[in-house]
Amino acid sequence: MKETAEHDRFELLKSPIDIAEVVRQVRADQDGAIVTFDGFVRNESHGRPTLYLEYEAYEPMALAKMREIGAQVHAKFAIHRLAIVHRLGRLEIGETSVFIAVSSPHRAAAFDACRYAIDTLKRTVPIWKKEYFEDGAVWADGEVPPAPPPAPKTAS
Amino acid sequence: MKETAEHDRFELLKSPIDIAEVVRQVRADQDGAIVTFDGFVRNESHGRPTLYLEYEAYEPMALAKMREIGAQVHAKFAIHRLAIVHRLGRLEIGETSVFIAVSSPHRAAAFDACRYAIDTLKRTVPIWKKEYFEDGAVWADGEVPPAPPPAPKTAS
Amino acid sequence: MPPVLPNLRVNVLFFGRIRELTGMAHETVEVHAGATLEDLFDKYATRFPQLTAFRASLVASRNQEFTSWNTPLSPNDDIAFLPPVSGG
Amino acid sequence: MPPVLPNLRVNVLFFGRIRELTGMAHETVEVHAGATLEDLFDKYATRFPQLTAFRASLVASRNQEFTSWNTPLSPNDDIAFLPPVSGG
């Protein structure tokens, strides 16, 4: 659908995410359901109090991977519009790091699509989180993206 | 958890639902995820353009059933807080009829709980929707709530 | 002749298409002691014959809880005959 | 003696703990024609021996696409050695 691609949104932001504005963008009168996922900074990690987080991204690749998730979501689920916005830089406790909104005429597709989008983002989008504590900082344990198998030897 | 019951919210509203305020109420620094479901009035029903809707409820029973859903959700899923707000009266196209927000330390529980809450609400909460069209109005096809089996004959 | 039992009063509530059909949101009625929700419904079906067609799709409630149709009524019960629900 | 092939230049990007370890966000380097991503990584592992311990957890990318380690490099490729991702 032409209309779909125009209204989808994939963005990396260095300032706070305006959640209400993202929701407005996916909302349309022909829908009936919007499911959103709001991921925000917890005040602890593995039992240690967190001070703040820093996110960095391989920006052009992260955006390309977010758009790929969008294409997969439209192929797999009968949804209308999708928005995926990820924050970068320093984030304080309680601030939103990622916000996903999906609109759909029927709720099951919106739930499935929103969940697929965040699950896939966490496995495949090149973004990294560093956690700052009272006594130091660590890069969060991450997930290894699925890598292509070795290329066949080219006959040359 | 005492804290949980205090912050949960179950409400029937005759005025527009303030979505941002409902989300703020379930949001807490020890969480990391909020999943929301926003059900709003579509501009058509079975292919006919809708003018507006009217919702009515058996109010004390609807609130009791919404609280029951809350208790089930806390028993089934590792979530933190839950809000279920349903609008009553006349609703225009695009207006939110039901809004559900669930906060949780981890996203899977929030998705599962939010979906369980809306699915169960649609089957068990005594609320009725009348759809108004250019040429008349109809009560929406609904779902028959699961009824208890016949009571055993009391030995008297 | 059956024993004469005291009558009792219950509150009956109507919603959605059932409210429209009866033209009432609620009323208080007297029923004979020992009557069940089914008996009460049958009284309304006599007053409003169109109700009969809806019977199979209705669920009964007593004091804000879904209940079975053969439940006996108690004084001051809140009774409702609920059409299929369509909230959300 | 192997045939002398022209060298080529690629852009290499570093992120997260790998950026901290090398102390660089990116650099442009010359590699011999026919070199693979694995060969390029090995050059960095010689310069920064601590990199070796991370090798198993890294994924390679070429021009913003995940790729296999035995992919040959082309002129002006953007290459990155990506640590496990932790967005969201």
PDB file of N, CA and C in Angstrom, chain A residues 55-58 60-61 64-65 68 86 97-98 118 121-130 139-151, chain D residues 13-20 56-72 78-88:
ATOM      1  N   TYR A  55      23.172   5.281  25.039  1.00  0.00           N
ATOM      2  CA  TYR A  55      22.942   4.454  23.857  1.00  0.00           C
ATOM      3  C   TYR A  55      23.740   5.015  22.697  1.00  0.00           C
ATOM      4  N   GLU A  56      24.388   4.129  21.926  1.00  0.00           N
ATOM      5  CA  GLU A  56      24.979   4.547  20.660  1.00  0.00           C
ATOM      6  C   GLU A  56      24.517   3.585  19.573  1.00  0.00           C
ATOM      7  N   ALA A  57      24.577   4.052  18.331  1.00  0.00           N
ATOM      8  CA  ALA A  57      24.098   3.233  17.209  1.00  0.00           C
ATOM      9  C   ALA A  57      25.049   3.379  16.029  1.00  0.00           C
ATOM     10  N   TYR A  58      25.064   2.377  15.188  1.00  0.00           N
ATOM     11  CA  TYR A  58      25.622   2.484  13.845  1.00  0.00           C
ATOM     12  C   TYR A  58      24.454   3.044  13.032  1.00  0.00           C
ATOM     13  N   PRO A  60      23.280   4.703  10.160  1.00  0.00           N
ATOM     14  CA  PRO A  60      22.646   4.347   8.880  1.00  0.00           C
ATOM     15  C   PRO A  60      22.223   2.877   8.825  1.00  0.00           C
ATOM     16  N   MET A  61      23.025   2.004   9.446  1.00  0.00           N
ATOM     17  CA  MET A  61      22.655   0.588   9.440  1.00  0.00           C
ATOM     18  C   MET A  61      21.465   0.336  10.358  1.00  0.00           C
ATOM     19  N   ALA A  64      18.430   1.331   8.530  1.00  0.00           N
ATOM     20  CA  ALA A  64      18.118   0.342   7.481  1.00  0.00           C
ATOM     21  C   ALA A  64      17.473  -0.899   8.090  1.00  0.00           C
ATOM     22  N   LYS A  65      17.992  -1.337   9.238  1.00  0.00           N
ATOM     23  CA  LYS A  65      17.441  -2.545   9.892  1.00  0.00           C
ATOM     24  C   LYS A  65      16.039  -2.264  10.434  1.00  0.00           C
ATOM     25  N   GLU A  68      13.766  -2.493   7.568  1.00  0.00           N
ATOM     26  CA  GLU A  68      13.579  -3.912   7.215  1.00  0.00           C
ATOM     27  C   GLU A  68      12.527  -4.552   8.121  1.00  0.00           C
ATOM     28  N   HIS A  86      13.811   5.150  18.226  1.00  0.00           N
ATOM     29  CA  HIS A  86      14.787   4.800  19.264  1.00  0.00           C
ATOM     30  C   HIS A  86      15.578   6.035  19.641  1.00  0.00           C
ATOM     31  N   SER A  97      13.505   4.764  25.961  1.00  0.00           N
ATOM     32  CA  SER A  97      14.594   4.484  25.021  1.00  0.00           C
ATOM     33  C   SER A  97      14.056   4.039  23.671  1.00  0.00           C
ATOM     34  N   VAL A  98      12.935   3.320  23.671  1.00  0.00           N
ATOM     35  CA  VAL A  98      12.361   2.875  22.398  1.00  0.00           C
ATOM     36  C   VAL A  98      10.843   2.934  22.508  1.00  0.00           C
ATOM     37  N   ILE A 118       9.514  -5.324  18.399  1.00  0.00           N
ATOM     38  CA  ILE A 118      10.479  -5.100  19.485  1.00  0.00           C
ATOM     39  C   ILE A 118      11.401  -6.306  19.648  1.00  0.00           C
ATOM     40  N   LEU A 121      13.907  -6.025  16.790  1.00  0.00           N
ATOM     41  CA  LEU A 121      14.817  -4.895  17.030  1.00  0.00           C
ATOM     42  C   LEU A 121      15.922  -5.285  18.005  1.00  0.00           C
ATOM     43  N   LYS A 122      15.542  -5.947  19.083  1.00  0.00           N
ATOM     44  CA  LYS A 122      16.534  -6.288  20.111  1.00  0.00           C
ATOM     45  C   LYS A 122      17.567  -7.298  19.614  1.00  0.00           C
ATOM     46  N   ARG A 123      17.247  -8.051  18.580  1.00  0.00           N
ATOM     47  CA  ARG A 123      18.187  -9.052  18.070  1.00  0.00           C
ATOM     48  C   ARG A 123      19.001  -8.559  16.888  1.00  0.00           C
ATOM     49  N   THR A 124      18.500  -7.561  16.159  1.00  0.00           N
ATOM     50  CA  THR A 124      19.117  -7.276  14.855  1.00  0.00           C
ATOM     51  C   THR A 124      19.541  -5.831  14.608  1.00  0.00           C
ATOM     52  N   VAL A 125      19.094  -4.890  15.423  1.00  0.00           N
ATOM     53  CA  VAL A 125      19.408  -3.491  15.110  1.00  0.00           C
ATOM     54  C   VAL A 125      20.677  -3.080  15.852  1.00  0.00           C
ATOM     55  N   PRO A 126      21.696  -2.580  15.106  1.00  0.00           N
ATOM     56  CA  PRO A 126      22.983  -2.266  15.750  1.00  0.00           C
ATOM     57  C   PRO A 126      22.920  -1.012  16.624  1.00  0.00           C
ATOM     58  N   ILE A 127      22.487  -1.249  17.864  1.00  0.00           N
ATOM     59  CA  ILE A 127      22.426  -0.212  18.902  1.00  0.00           C
ATOM     60  C   ILE A 127      23.021  -0.849  20.155  1.00  0.00           C
ATOM     61  N   TRP A 128      23.774  -0.031  20.917  1.00  0.00           N
ATOM     62  CA  TRP A 128      24.446  -0.548  22.108  1.00  0.00           C
ATOM     63  C   TRP A 128      24.167   0.348  23.290  1.00  0.00           C
ATOM     64  N   LYS A 129      24.040  -0.323  24.440  1.00  0.00           N
ATOM     65  CA  LYS A 129      23.658   0.358  25.683  1.00  0.00           C
ATOM     66  C   LYS A 129      24.777   0.204  26.700  1.00  0.00           C
ATOM     67  N   LYS A 130      25.199   1.321  27.293  1.00  0.00           N
ATOM     68  CA  LYS A 130      26.174   1.265  28.385  1.00  0.00           C
ATOM     69  C   LYS A 130      25.480   1.715  29.661  1.00  0.00           C
ATOM     70  N   TRP A 139      29.102  -2.254  29.398  1.00  0.00           N
ATOM     71  CA  TRP A 139      28.266  -2.448  28.214  1.00  0.00           C
ATOM     72  C   TRP A 139      27.307  -3.586  28.511  1.00  0.00           C
ATOM     73  N   ALA A 140      26.037  -3.365  28.251  1.00  0.00           N
ATOM     74  CA  ALA A 140      25.033  -4.394  28.547  1.00  0.00           C
ATOM     75  C   ALA A 140      25.325  -5.647  27.736  1.00  0.00           C
ATOM     76  N   ASP A 141      25.060  -6.805  28.349  1.00  0.00           N
ATOM     77  CA  ASP A 141      25.089  -8.051  27.578  1.00  0.00           C
ATOM     78  C   ASP A 141      24.113  -7.886  26.425  1.00  0.00           C
ATOM     79  N   GLY A 142      24.514  -8.262  25.254  1.00  0.00           N
ATOM     80  CA  GLY A 142      23.624  -8.087  24.111  1.00  0.00           C
ATOM     81  C   GLY A 142      23.290  -9.405  23.465  1.00  0.00           C
ATOM     82  N   GLU A 143      22.668  -9.297  22.308  1.00  0.00           N
ATOM     83  CA  GLU A 143      22.358 -10.495  21.537  1.00  0.00           C
ATOM     84  C   GLU A 143      23.166 -10.464  20.249  1.00  0.00           C
ATOM     85  N   VAL A 144      23.698 -11.628  19.865  1.00  0.00           N
ATOM     86  CA  VAL A 144      24.480 -11.716  18.635  1.00  0.00           C
ATOM     87  C   VAL A 144      23.498 -11.827  17.464  1.00  0.00           C
ATOM     88  N   PRO A 145      23.508 -10.842  16.559  1.00  0.00           N
ATOM     89  CA  PRO A 145      22.565 -10.903  15.429  1.00  0.00           C
ATOM     90  C   PRO A 145      22.831 -12.144  14.589  1.00  0.00           C
ATOM     91  N   PRO A 146      21.782 -12.700  13.970  1.00  0.00           N
ATOM     92  CA  PRO A 146      21.983 -13.859  13.102  1.00  0.00           C
ATOM     93  C   PRO A 146      22.866 -13.445  11.921  1.00  0.00           C
ATOM     94  N   ALA A 147      23.970 -14.148  11.742  1.00  0.00           N
ATOM     95  CA  ALA A 147      24.917 -13.787  10.677  1.00  0.00           C
ATOM     96  C   ALA A 147      24.726 -14.712   9.481  1.00  0.00           C
ATOM     97  N   PRO A 148      24.963 -14.190   8.291  1.00  0.00           N
ATOM     98  CA  PRO A 148      24.874 -15.059   7.106  1.00  0.00           C
ATOM     99  C   PRO A 148      25.956 -16.128   7.176  1.00  0.00           C
ATOM    100  N   PRO A 149      25.714 -17.290   6.569  1.00  0.00           N
ATOM    101  CA  PRO A 149      26.728 -18.345   6.530  1.00  0.00           C
ATOM    102  C   PRO A 149      27.890 -17.896   5.637  1.00  0.00           C
ATOM    103  N   PRO A 150      29.043 -18.569   5.756  1.00  0.00           N
ATOM    104  CA  PRO A 150      30.168 -18.207   4.888  1.00  0.00           C
ATOM    105  C   PRO A 150      29.748 -18.201   3.423  1.00  0.00           C
ATOM    106  N   ALA A 151      30.237 -17.199   2.702  1.00  0.00           N
ATOM    107  CA  ALA A 151      29.934 -17.115   1.268  1.00  0.00           C
ATOM    108  C   ALA A 151      30.606 -18.275   0.558  1.00  0.00           C
TER     109      ALA A 151
ATOM    110  N   LEU D  13      34.602   0.869  10.790  1.00  0.00           N
ATOM    111  CA  LEU D  13      33.886   1.556  11.874  1.00  0.00           C
ATOM    112  C   LEU D  13      33.878   0.687  13.124  1.00  0.00           C
ATOM    113  N   PHE D  14      33.944   1.359  14.284  1.00  0.00           N
ATOM    114  CA  PHE D  14      34.012   0.651  15.570  1.00  0.00           C
ATOM    115  C   PHE D  14      32.922   1.189  16.496  1.00  0.00           C
ATOM    116  N   PHE D  15      32.268   0.271  17.197  1.00  0.00           N
ATOM    117  CA  PHE D  15      31.163   0.666  18.074  1.00  0.00           C
ATOM    118  C   PHE D  15      31.280  -0.003  19.438  1.00  0.00           C
ATOM    119  N   GLY D  16      30.671   0.652  20.422  1.00  0.00           N
ATOM    120  CA  GLY D  16      30.535   0.058  21.750  1.00  0.00           C
ATOM    121  C   GLY D  16      31.883  -0.294  22.349  1.00  0.00           C
ATOM    122  N   ARG D  17      31.982  -1.475  22.919  1.00  0.00           N
ATOM    123  CA  ARG D  17      33.217  -1.847  23.608  1.00  0.00           C
ATOM    124  C   ARG D  17      34.389  -1.987  22.628  1.00  0.00           C
ATOM    125  N   ILE D  18      34.102  -2.265  21.369  1.00  0.00           N
ATOM    126  CA  ILE D  18      35.171  -2.380  20.373  1.00  0.00           C
ATOM    127  C   ILE D  18      35.742  -0.988  20.051  1.00  0.00           C
ATOM    128  N   ARG D  19      34.856   0.004  20.000  1.00  0.00           N
ATOM    129  CA  ARG D  19      35.310   1.397  19.833  1.00  0.00           C
ATOM    130  C   ARG D  19      36.196   1.804  21.009  1.00  0.00           C
ATOM    131  N   GLU D  20      35.763   1.469  22.226  1.00  0.00           N
ATOM    132  CA  GLU D  20      36.558   1.814  23.407  1.00  0.00           C
ATOM    133  C   GLU D  20      37.902   1.098  23.393  1.00  0.00           C
ATOM    134  N   ALA D  56      34.644 -14.246  18.798  1.00  0.00           N
ATOM    135  CA  ALA D  56      33.533 -15.200  18.706  1.00  0.00           C
ATOM    136  C   ALA D  56      32.172 -14.515  18.832  1.00  0.00           C
ATOM    137  N   SER D  57      32.143 -13.365  19.542  1.00  0.00           N
ATOM    138  CA  SER D  57      30.853 -12.703  19.761  1.00  0.00           C
ATOM    139  C   SER D  57      30.583 -11.605  18.739  1.00  0.00           C
ATOM    140  N   LEU D  58      31.540 -11.355  17.845  1.00  0.00           N
ATOM    141  CA  LEU D  58      31.345 -10.264  16.878  1.00  0.00           C
ATOM    142  C   LEU D  58      30.637 -10.753  15.615  1.00  0.00           C
ATOM    143  N   VAL D  59      29.896  -9.833  15.017  1.00  0.00           N
ATOM    144  CA  VAL D  59      29.281 -10.094  13.717  1.00  0.00           C
ATOM    145  C   VAL D  59      29.851  -9.047  12.765  1.00  0.00           C
ATOM    146  N   ALA D  60      30.117  -9.447  11.535  1.00  0.00           N
ATOM    147  CA  ALA D  60      30.709  -8.516  10.576  1.00  0.00           C
ATOM    148  C   ALA D  60      29.630  -7.883   9.710  1.00  0.00           C
ATOM    149  N   SER D  61      29.851  -6.611   9.349  1.00  0.00           N
ATOM    150  CA  SER D  61      28.941  -5.990   8.377  1.00  0.00           C
ATOM    151  C   SER D  61      29.747  -5.344   7.257  1.00  0.00           C
ATOM    152  N   ARG D  62      29.148  -5.340   6.078  1.00  0.00           N
ATOM    153  CA  ARG D  62      29.744  -4.702   4.908  1.00  0.00           C
ATOM    154  C   ARG D  62      28.663  -3.831   4.279  1.00  0.00           C
ATOM    155  N   ASN D  63      28.921  -2.566   4.177  1.00  0.00           N
ATOM    156  CA  ASN D  63      27.961  -1.613   3.608  1.00  0.00           C
ATOM    157  C   ASN D  63      26.576  -1.756   4.248  1.00  0.00           C
ATOM    158  N   GLN D  64      26.576  -1.712   5.585  1.00  0.00           N
ATOM    159  CA  GLN D  64      25.337  -1.725   6.383  1.00  0.00           C
ATOM    160  C   GLN D  64      24.500  -3.000   6.255  1.00  0.00           C
ATOM    161  N   GLU D  65      25.155  -4.088   5.834  1.00  0.00           N
ATOM    162  CA  GLU D  65      24.466  -5.389   5.836  1.00  0.00           C
ATOM    163  C   GLU D  65      25.340  -6.396   6.586  1.00  0.00           C
ATOM    164  N   PHE D  66      24.693  -7.230   7.416  1.00  0.00           N
ATOM    165  CA  PHE D  66      25.451  -8.328   8.017  1.00  0.00           C
ATOM    166  C   PHE D  66      26.023  -9.169   6.888  1.00  0.00           C
ATOM    167  N   THR D  67      27.253  -9.659   7.067  1.00  0.00           N
ATOM    168  CA  THR D  67      27.882 -10.442   5.998  1.00  0.00           C
ATOM    169  C   THR D  67      28.750 -11.520   6.625  1.00  0.00           C
ATOM    170  N   SER D  68      29.182 -12.459   5.812  1.00  0.00           N
ATOM    171  CA  SER D  68      30.032 -13.530   6.335  1.00  0.00           C
ATOM    172  C   SER D  68      31.493 -13.070   6.328  1.00  0.00           C
ATOM    173  N   TRP D  69      32.259 -13.710   7.215  1.00  0.00           N
ATOM    174  CA  TRP D  69      33.659 -13.282   7.422  1.00  0.00           C
ATOM    175  C   TRP D  69      34.544 -13.557   6.209  1.00  0.00           C
ATOM    176  N   ASN D  70      34.138 -14.473   5.362  1.00  0.00           N
ATOM    177  CA  ASN D  70      35.006 -14.779   4.213  1.00  0.00           C
ATOM    178  C   ASN D  70      34.653 -13.957   2.962  1.00  0.00           C
ATOM    179  N   THR D  71      33.817 -12.928   3.149  1.00  0.00           N
ATOM    180  CA  THR D  71      33.493 -12.038   2.022  1.00  0.00           C
ATOM    181  C   THR D  71      34.734 -11.223   1.630  1.00  0.00           C
ATOM    182  N   PRO D  72      35.072 -11.168   0.320  1.00  0.00           N
ATOM    183  CA  PRO D  72      36.212 -10.340  -0.088  1.00  0.00           C
ATOM    184  C   PRO D  72      35.855  -8.856  -0.034  1.00  0.00           C
ATOM    185  N   ASP D  78      32.268   0.006   3.463  1.00  0.00           N
ATOM    186  CA  ASP D  78      32.157   0.342   4.886  1.00  0.00           C
ATOM    187  C   ASP D  78      32.098  -0.973   5.654  1.00  0.00           C
ATOM    188  N   ILE D  79      33.093  -1.186   6.485  1.00  0.00           N
ATOM    189  CA  ILE D  79      33.196  -2.452   7.224  1.00  0.00           C
ATOM    190  C   ILE D  79      33.063  -2.162   8.714  1.00  0.00           C
ATOM    191  N   ALA D  80      32.325  -3.024   9.427  1.00  0.00           N
ATOM    192  CA  ALA D  80      32.278  -2.896  10.885  1.00  0.00           C
ATOM    193  C   ALA D  80      32.302  -4.275  11.527  1.00  0.00           C
ATOM    194  N   PHE D  81      32.899  -4.323  12.718  1.00  0.00           N
ATOM    195  CA  PHE D  81      32.922  -5.540  13.532  1.00  0.00           C
ATOM    196  C   PHE D  81      32.026  -5.256  14.729  1.00  0.00           C
ATOM    197  N   LEU D  82      30.804  -5.835  14.711  1.00  0.00           N
ATOM    198  CA  LEU D  82      29.766  -5.388  15.636  1.00  0.00           C
ATOM    199  C   LEU D  82      29.655  -6.283  16.863  1.00  0.00           C
ATOM    200  N   PRO D  83      29.748  -5.697  18.059  1.00  0.00           N
ATOM    201  CA  PRO D  83      29.498  -6.481  19.276  1.00  0.00           C
ATOM    202  C   PRO D  83      28.020  -6.838  19.375  1.00  0.00           C
ATOM    203  N   PRO D  84      27.686  -7.782  20.276  1.00  0.00           N
ATOM    204  CA  PRO D  84      26.279  -8.135  20.491  1.00  0.00           C
ATOM    205  C   PRO D  84      25.449  -6.865  20.700  1.00  0.00           C
ATOM    206  N   VAL D  85      24.281  -6.803  20.076  1.00  0.00           N
ATOM    207  CA  VAL D  85      23.477  -5.579  20.114  1.00  0.00           C
ATOM    208  C   VAL D  85      22.610  -5.567  21.370  1.00  0.00           C
ATOM    209  N   SER D  86      22.366  -4.386  21.903  1.00  0.00           N
ATOM    210  CA  SER D  86      21.603  -4.266  23.155  1.00  0.00           C
ATOM    211  C   SER D  86      20.680  -3.051  23.135  1.00  0.00           C
ATOM    212  N   GLY D  87      20.095  -2.797  21.973  1.00  0.00           N
ATOM    213  CA  GLY D  87      19.109  -1.720  21.884  1.00  0.00           C
ATOM    214  C   GLY D  87      17.798  -2.147  22.503  1.00  0.00           C
ATOM    215  N   GLY D  88      16.855  -1.197  22.533  1.00  0.00           N
ATOM    216  CA  GLY D  88      15.527  -1.491  23.054  1.00  0.00           C
ATOM    217  C   GLY D  88      15.340  -0.930  24.440  1.00  0.00           C
TER     218      GLY D  88
END
